[in-house]
CSV table of C-alpha atoms in Angstrom, one decimal:
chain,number,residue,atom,x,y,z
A,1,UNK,CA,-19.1,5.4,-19.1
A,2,UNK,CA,-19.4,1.9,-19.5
A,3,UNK,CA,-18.1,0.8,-16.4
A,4,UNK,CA,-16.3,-2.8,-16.1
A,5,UNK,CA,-16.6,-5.1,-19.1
A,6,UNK,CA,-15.7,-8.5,-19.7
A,7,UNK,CA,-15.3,-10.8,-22.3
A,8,UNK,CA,-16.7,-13.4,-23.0
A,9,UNK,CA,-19.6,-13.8,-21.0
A,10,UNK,CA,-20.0,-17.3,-21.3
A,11,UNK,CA,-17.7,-20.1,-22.4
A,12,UNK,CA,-17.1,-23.8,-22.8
A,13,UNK,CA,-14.0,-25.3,-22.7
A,14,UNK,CA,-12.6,-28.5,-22.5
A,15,UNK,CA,-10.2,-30.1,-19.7
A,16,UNK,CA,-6.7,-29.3,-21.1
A,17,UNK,CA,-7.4,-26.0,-23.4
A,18,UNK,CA,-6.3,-22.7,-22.5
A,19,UNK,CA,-8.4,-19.5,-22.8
A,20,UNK,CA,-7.9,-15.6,-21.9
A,21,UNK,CA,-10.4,-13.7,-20.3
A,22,UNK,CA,-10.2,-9.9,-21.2
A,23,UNK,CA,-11.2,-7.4,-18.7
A,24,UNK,CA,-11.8,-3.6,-19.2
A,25,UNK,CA,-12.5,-0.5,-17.7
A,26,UNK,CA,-12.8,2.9,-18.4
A,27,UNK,CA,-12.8,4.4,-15.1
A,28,UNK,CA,-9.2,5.7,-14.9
A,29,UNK,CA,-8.4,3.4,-12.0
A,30,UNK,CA,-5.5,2.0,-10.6
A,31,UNK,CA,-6.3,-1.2,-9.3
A,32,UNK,CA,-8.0,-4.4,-10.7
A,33,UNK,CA,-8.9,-7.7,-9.7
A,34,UNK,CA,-9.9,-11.4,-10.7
A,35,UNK,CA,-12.0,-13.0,-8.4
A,36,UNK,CA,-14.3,-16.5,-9.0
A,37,UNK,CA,-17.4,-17.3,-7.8
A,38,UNK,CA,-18.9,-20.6,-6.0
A,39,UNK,CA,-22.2,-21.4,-4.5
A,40,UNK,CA,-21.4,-21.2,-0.7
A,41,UNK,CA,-18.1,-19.5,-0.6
A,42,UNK,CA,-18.8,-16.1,-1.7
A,43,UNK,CA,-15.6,-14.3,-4.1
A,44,UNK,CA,-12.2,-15.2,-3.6
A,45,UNK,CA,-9.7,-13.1,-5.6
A,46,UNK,CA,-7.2,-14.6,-7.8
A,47,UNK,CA,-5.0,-12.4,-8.4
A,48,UNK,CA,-5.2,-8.5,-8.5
A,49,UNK,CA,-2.7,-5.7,-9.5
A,50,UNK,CA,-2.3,-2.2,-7.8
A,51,UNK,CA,-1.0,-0.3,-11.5
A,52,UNK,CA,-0.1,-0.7,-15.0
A,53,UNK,CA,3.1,-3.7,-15.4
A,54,UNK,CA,2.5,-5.1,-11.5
A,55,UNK,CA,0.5,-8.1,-11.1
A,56,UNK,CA,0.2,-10.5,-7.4
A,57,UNK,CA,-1.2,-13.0,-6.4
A,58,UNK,CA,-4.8,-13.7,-4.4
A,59,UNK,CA,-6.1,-16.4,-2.0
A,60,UNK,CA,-6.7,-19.2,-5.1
A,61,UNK,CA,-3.9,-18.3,-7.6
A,62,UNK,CA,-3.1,-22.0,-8.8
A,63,UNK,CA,-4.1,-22.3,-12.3
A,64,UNK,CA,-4.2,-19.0,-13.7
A,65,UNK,CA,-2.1,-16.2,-14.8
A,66,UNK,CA,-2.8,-12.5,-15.6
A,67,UNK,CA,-1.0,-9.4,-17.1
A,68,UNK,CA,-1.8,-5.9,-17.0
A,69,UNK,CA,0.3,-4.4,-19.9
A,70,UNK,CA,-2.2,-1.2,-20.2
A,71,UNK,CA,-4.0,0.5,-16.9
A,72,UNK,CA,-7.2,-0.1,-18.8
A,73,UNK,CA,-6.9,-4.2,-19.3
A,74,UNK,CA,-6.6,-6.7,-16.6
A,75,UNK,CA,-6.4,-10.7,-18.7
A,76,UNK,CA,-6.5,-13.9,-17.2
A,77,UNK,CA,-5.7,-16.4,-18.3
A,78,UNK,CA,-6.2,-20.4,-17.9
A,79,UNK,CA,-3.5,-22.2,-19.4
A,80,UNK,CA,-4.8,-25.9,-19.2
A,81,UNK,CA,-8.4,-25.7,-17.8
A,82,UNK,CA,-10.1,-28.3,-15.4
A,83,UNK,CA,-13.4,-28.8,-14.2
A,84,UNK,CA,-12.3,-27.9,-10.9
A,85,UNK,CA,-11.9,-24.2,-12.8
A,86,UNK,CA,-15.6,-24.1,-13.7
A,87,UNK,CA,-17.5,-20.9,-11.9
A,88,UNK,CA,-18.4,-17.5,-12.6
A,89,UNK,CA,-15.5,-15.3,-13.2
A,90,UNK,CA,-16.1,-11.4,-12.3
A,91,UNK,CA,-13.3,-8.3,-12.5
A,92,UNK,CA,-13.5,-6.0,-10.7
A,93,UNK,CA,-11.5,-2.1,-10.5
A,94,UNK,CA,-11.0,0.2,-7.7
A,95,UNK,CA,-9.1,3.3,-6.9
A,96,UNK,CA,-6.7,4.0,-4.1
A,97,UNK,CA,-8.5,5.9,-1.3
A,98,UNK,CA,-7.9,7.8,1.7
A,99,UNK,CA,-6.8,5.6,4.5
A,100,UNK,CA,-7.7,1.9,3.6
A,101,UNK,CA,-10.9,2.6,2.2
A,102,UNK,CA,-11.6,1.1,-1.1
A,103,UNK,CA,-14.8,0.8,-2.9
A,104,UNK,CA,-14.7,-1.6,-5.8
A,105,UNK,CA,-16.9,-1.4,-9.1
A,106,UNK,CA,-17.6,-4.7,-10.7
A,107,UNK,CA,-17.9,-6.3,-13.9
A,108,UNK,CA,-21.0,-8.7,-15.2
A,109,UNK,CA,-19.1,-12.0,-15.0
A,110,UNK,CA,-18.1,-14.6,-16.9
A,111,UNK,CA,-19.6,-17.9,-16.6
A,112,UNK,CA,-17.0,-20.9,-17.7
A,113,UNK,CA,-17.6,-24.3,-18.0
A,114,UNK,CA,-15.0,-26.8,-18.4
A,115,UNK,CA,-16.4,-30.0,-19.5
B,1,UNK,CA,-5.3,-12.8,8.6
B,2,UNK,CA,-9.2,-11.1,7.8
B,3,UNK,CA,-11.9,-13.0,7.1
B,4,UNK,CA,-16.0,-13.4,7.3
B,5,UNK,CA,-18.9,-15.1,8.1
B,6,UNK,CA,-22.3,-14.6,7.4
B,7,UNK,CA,-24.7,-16.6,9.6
B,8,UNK,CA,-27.4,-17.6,7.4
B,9,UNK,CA,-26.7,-19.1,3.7
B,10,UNK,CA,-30.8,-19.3,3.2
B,11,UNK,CA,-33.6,-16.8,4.0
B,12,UNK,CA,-36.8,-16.6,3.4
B,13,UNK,CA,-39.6,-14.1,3.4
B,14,UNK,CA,-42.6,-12.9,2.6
B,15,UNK,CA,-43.6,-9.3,1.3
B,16,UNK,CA,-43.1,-6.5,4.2
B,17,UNK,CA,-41.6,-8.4,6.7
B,18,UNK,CA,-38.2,-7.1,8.3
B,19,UNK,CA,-34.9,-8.3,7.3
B,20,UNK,CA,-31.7,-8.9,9.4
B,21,UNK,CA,-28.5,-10.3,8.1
B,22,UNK,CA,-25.8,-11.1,9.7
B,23,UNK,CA,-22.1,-10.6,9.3
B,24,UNK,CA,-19.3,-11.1,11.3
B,25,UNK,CA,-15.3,-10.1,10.4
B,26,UNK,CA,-12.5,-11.5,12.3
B,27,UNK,CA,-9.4,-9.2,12.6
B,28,UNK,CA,-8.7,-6.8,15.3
B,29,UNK,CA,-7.6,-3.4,13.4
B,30,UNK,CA,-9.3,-0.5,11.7
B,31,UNK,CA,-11.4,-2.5,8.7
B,32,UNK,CA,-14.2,-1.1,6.0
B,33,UNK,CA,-17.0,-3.0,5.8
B,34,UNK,CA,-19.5,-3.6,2.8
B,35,UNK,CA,-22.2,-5.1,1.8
B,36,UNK,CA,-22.9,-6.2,-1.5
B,37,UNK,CA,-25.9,-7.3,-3.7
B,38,UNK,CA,-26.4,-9.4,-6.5
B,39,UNK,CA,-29.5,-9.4,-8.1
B,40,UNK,CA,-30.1,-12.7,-10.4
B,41,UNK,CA,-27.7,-12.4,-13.4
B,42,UNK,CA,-26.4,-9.4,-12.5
B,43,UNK,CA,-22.8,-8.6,-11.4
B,44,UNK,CA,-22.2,-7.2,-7.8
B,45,UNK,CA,-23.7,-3.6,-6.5
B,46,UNK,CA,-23.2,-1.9,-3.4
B,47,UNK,CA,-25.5,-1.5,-1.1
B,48,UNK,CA,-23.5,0.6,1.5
B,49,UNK,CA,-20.4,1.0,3.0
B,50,UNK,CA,-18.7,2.0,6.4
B,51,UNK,CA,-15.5,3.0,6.9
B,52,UNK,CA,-15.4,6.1,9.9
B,53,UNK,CA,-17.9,7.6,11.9
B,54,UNK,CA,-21.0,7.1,12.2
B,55,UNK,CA,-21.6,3.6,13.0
B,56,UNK,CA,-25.4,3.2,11.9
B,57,UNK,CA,-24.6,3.7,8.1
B,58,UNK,CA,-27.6,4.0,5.4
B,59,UNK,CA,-27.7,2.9,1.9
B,60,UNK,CA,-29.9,2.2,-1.2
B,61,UNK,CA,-32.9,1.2,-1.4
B,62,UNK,CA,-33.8,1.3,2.4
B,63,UNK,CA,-31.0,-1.1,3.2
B,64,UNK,CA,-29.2,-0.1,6.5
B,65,UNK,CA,-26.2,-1.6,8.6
B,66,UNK,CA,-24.8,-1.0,12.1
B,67,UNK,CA,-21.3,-1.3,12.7
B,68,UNK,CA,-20.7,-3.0,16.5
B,69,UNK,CA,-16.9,-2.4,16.8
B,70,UNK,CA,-17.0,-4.6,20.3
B,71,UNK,CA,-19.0,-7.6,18.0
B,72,UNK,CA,-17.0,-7.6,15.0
B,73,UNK,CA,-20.3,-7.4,13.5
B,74,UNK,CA,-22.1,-5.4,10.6
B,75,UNK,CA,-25.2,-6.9,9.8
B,76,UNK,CA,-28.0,-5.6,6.8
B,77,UNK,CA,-31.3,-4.2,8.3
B,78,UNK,CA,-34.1,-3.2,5.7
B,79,UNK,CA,-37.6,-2.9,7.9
B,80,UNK,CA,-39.8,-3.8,5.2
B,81,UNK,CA,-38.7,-6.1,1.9
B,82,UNK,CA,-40.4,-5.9,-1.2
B,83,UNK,CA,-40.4,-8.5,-4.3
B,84,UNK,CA,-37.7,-6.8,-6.0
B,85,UNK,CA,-35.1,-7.2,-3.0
B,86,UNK,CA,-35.3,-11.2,-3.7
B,87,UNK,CA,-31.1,-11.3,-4.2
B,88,UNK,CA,-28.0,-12.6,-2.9
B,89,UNK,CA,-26.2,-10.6,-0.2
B,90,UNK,CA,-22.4,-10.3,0.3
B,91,UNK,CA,-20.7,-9.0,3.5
B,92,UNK,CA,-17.1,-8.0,3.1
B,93,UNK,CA,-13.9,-6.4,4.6
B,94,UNK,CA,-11.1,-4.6,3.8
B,95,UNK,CA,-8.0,-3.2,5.9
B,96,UNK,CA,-4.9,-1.5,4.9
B,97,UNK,CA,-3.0,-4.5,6.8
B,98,UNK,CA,-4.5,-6.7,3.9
B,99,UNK,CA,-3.2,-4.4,1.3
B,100,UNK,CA,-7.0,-3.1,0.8
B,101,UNK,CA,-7.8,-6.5,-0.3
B,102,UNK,CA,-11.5,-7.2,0.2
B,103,UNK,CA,-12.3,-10.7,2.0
B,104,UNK,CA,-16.2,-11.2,0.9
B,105,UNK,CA,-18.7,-13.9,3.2
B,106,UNK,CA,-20.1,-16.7,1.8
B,107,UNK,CA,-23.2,-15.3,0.9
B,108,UNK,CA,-26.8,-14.8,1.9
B,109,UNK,CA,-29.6,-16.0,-0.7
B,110,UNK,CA,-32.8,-14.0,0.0
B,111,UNK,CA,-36.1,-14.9,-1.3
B,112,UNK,CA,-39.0,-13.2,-1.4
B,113,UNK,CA,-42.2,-14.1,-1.9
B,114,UNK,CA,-45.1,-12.0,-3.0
């Protein structure tokens, strides 16, 4: 099992360009997640999606959009990058437990730049 | 709306001393509570979780957390650190009122020192 991969795991982009960051997981699960990291504030999700097709939005959604056309992928996607996008992007993929608990596995990151 | 604080951004140690954490979650309903670790260029682990029961919960690596219902507080014990546990540390909740979201803290760096 490989877990949760991502790709890439670093990047450089330039303010204006676009990029897609793929997400995978072999883990059968349901859910998946976006979230960025920054010094001091810990992760805030982007956006998430509970199944295959169904994608919402997170606490800092501005910016990016995602699809989730197979149960296995979760993409994100800048469409015109800016600095203020820079951080250390991680996925993440869970599934639905009993009552509200819900134990996410994580991926290793991917650490953007945007010059 | 959920969300956390963890009191100290910055911690240092040396070798064997005791480690306490802190974390507090503001929302009034049932919650999970986590805490993660990230060891330097690695992605997240967990460390432990809670979410019924007993409210002194155990994880890896000696790590431990109490859950304090009346403090809205779940903070990290381990009674005696070693090198290895130099890391950052993430509190986090979740509740089914959030859709099963998790809300994470800011983050605790912990250093070390041999």
């Amino acid at each position: 099992n490989a877990g949760v991969t991502q790709t890439p795991k670093f990047r450089v982009l330039k303010t204006g360009q676009s990029m897609t960051l793929l997400c995978a997981q072999d883990m059968n699960h349901e859910y998946m997640y976006w979230y960025r990291q920054d010094p001091g504030m810990g992760l805030r999700l982007i956006h998430y999606s509970v199944g295959e097709g169904t994608t919402a939005k997170g606490e800092v959604p501005d910016g990016y959009n995602v699809s989730r056309l197979k149960k296995q992928n979760f993409l994100l996607g800048l469409e015109s990058a800016a600095p203020s996008q820079t951080s250390v992007y991680f996925c993440a993929s869970s599934s639905p437990g009993q009552g509200s608990y819900n134990e996410q596995f994580f991926g290793p990151g991917t650490r953007l730049t945007v010059l | 709306a959920q969300s956390v604080s963890q009191h100290n951004h910055h911690v240092i140690l040396s070798e064997a001393a005791s480690l306490e954490l802190g974390c507090n979650y503001s929302y009034g309903g049932t919650v999970n509570l986590f805490w993660y670790v990230q060891y330097p260029g690695q992605h997240l682990q967990l460390l432990l979780k809670y979410f019924s029961g007993d409210p002194l919960v155990k994880g890896i690596k000696g790590f431990e957390a109490e859950f304090i219902k009346s403090k809205f507080s779940f903070n990290l014990r381990k009674p005696s650190v070693q090198w290895s546990d130099t890391a950052e540390y993430f509190c986090a909740v979740s509740s089914k009122a959030a859709g099963n979201k998790l809300t994470f803290g800011g983050g605790t760096r912990v250093l070390v020192k041999p």
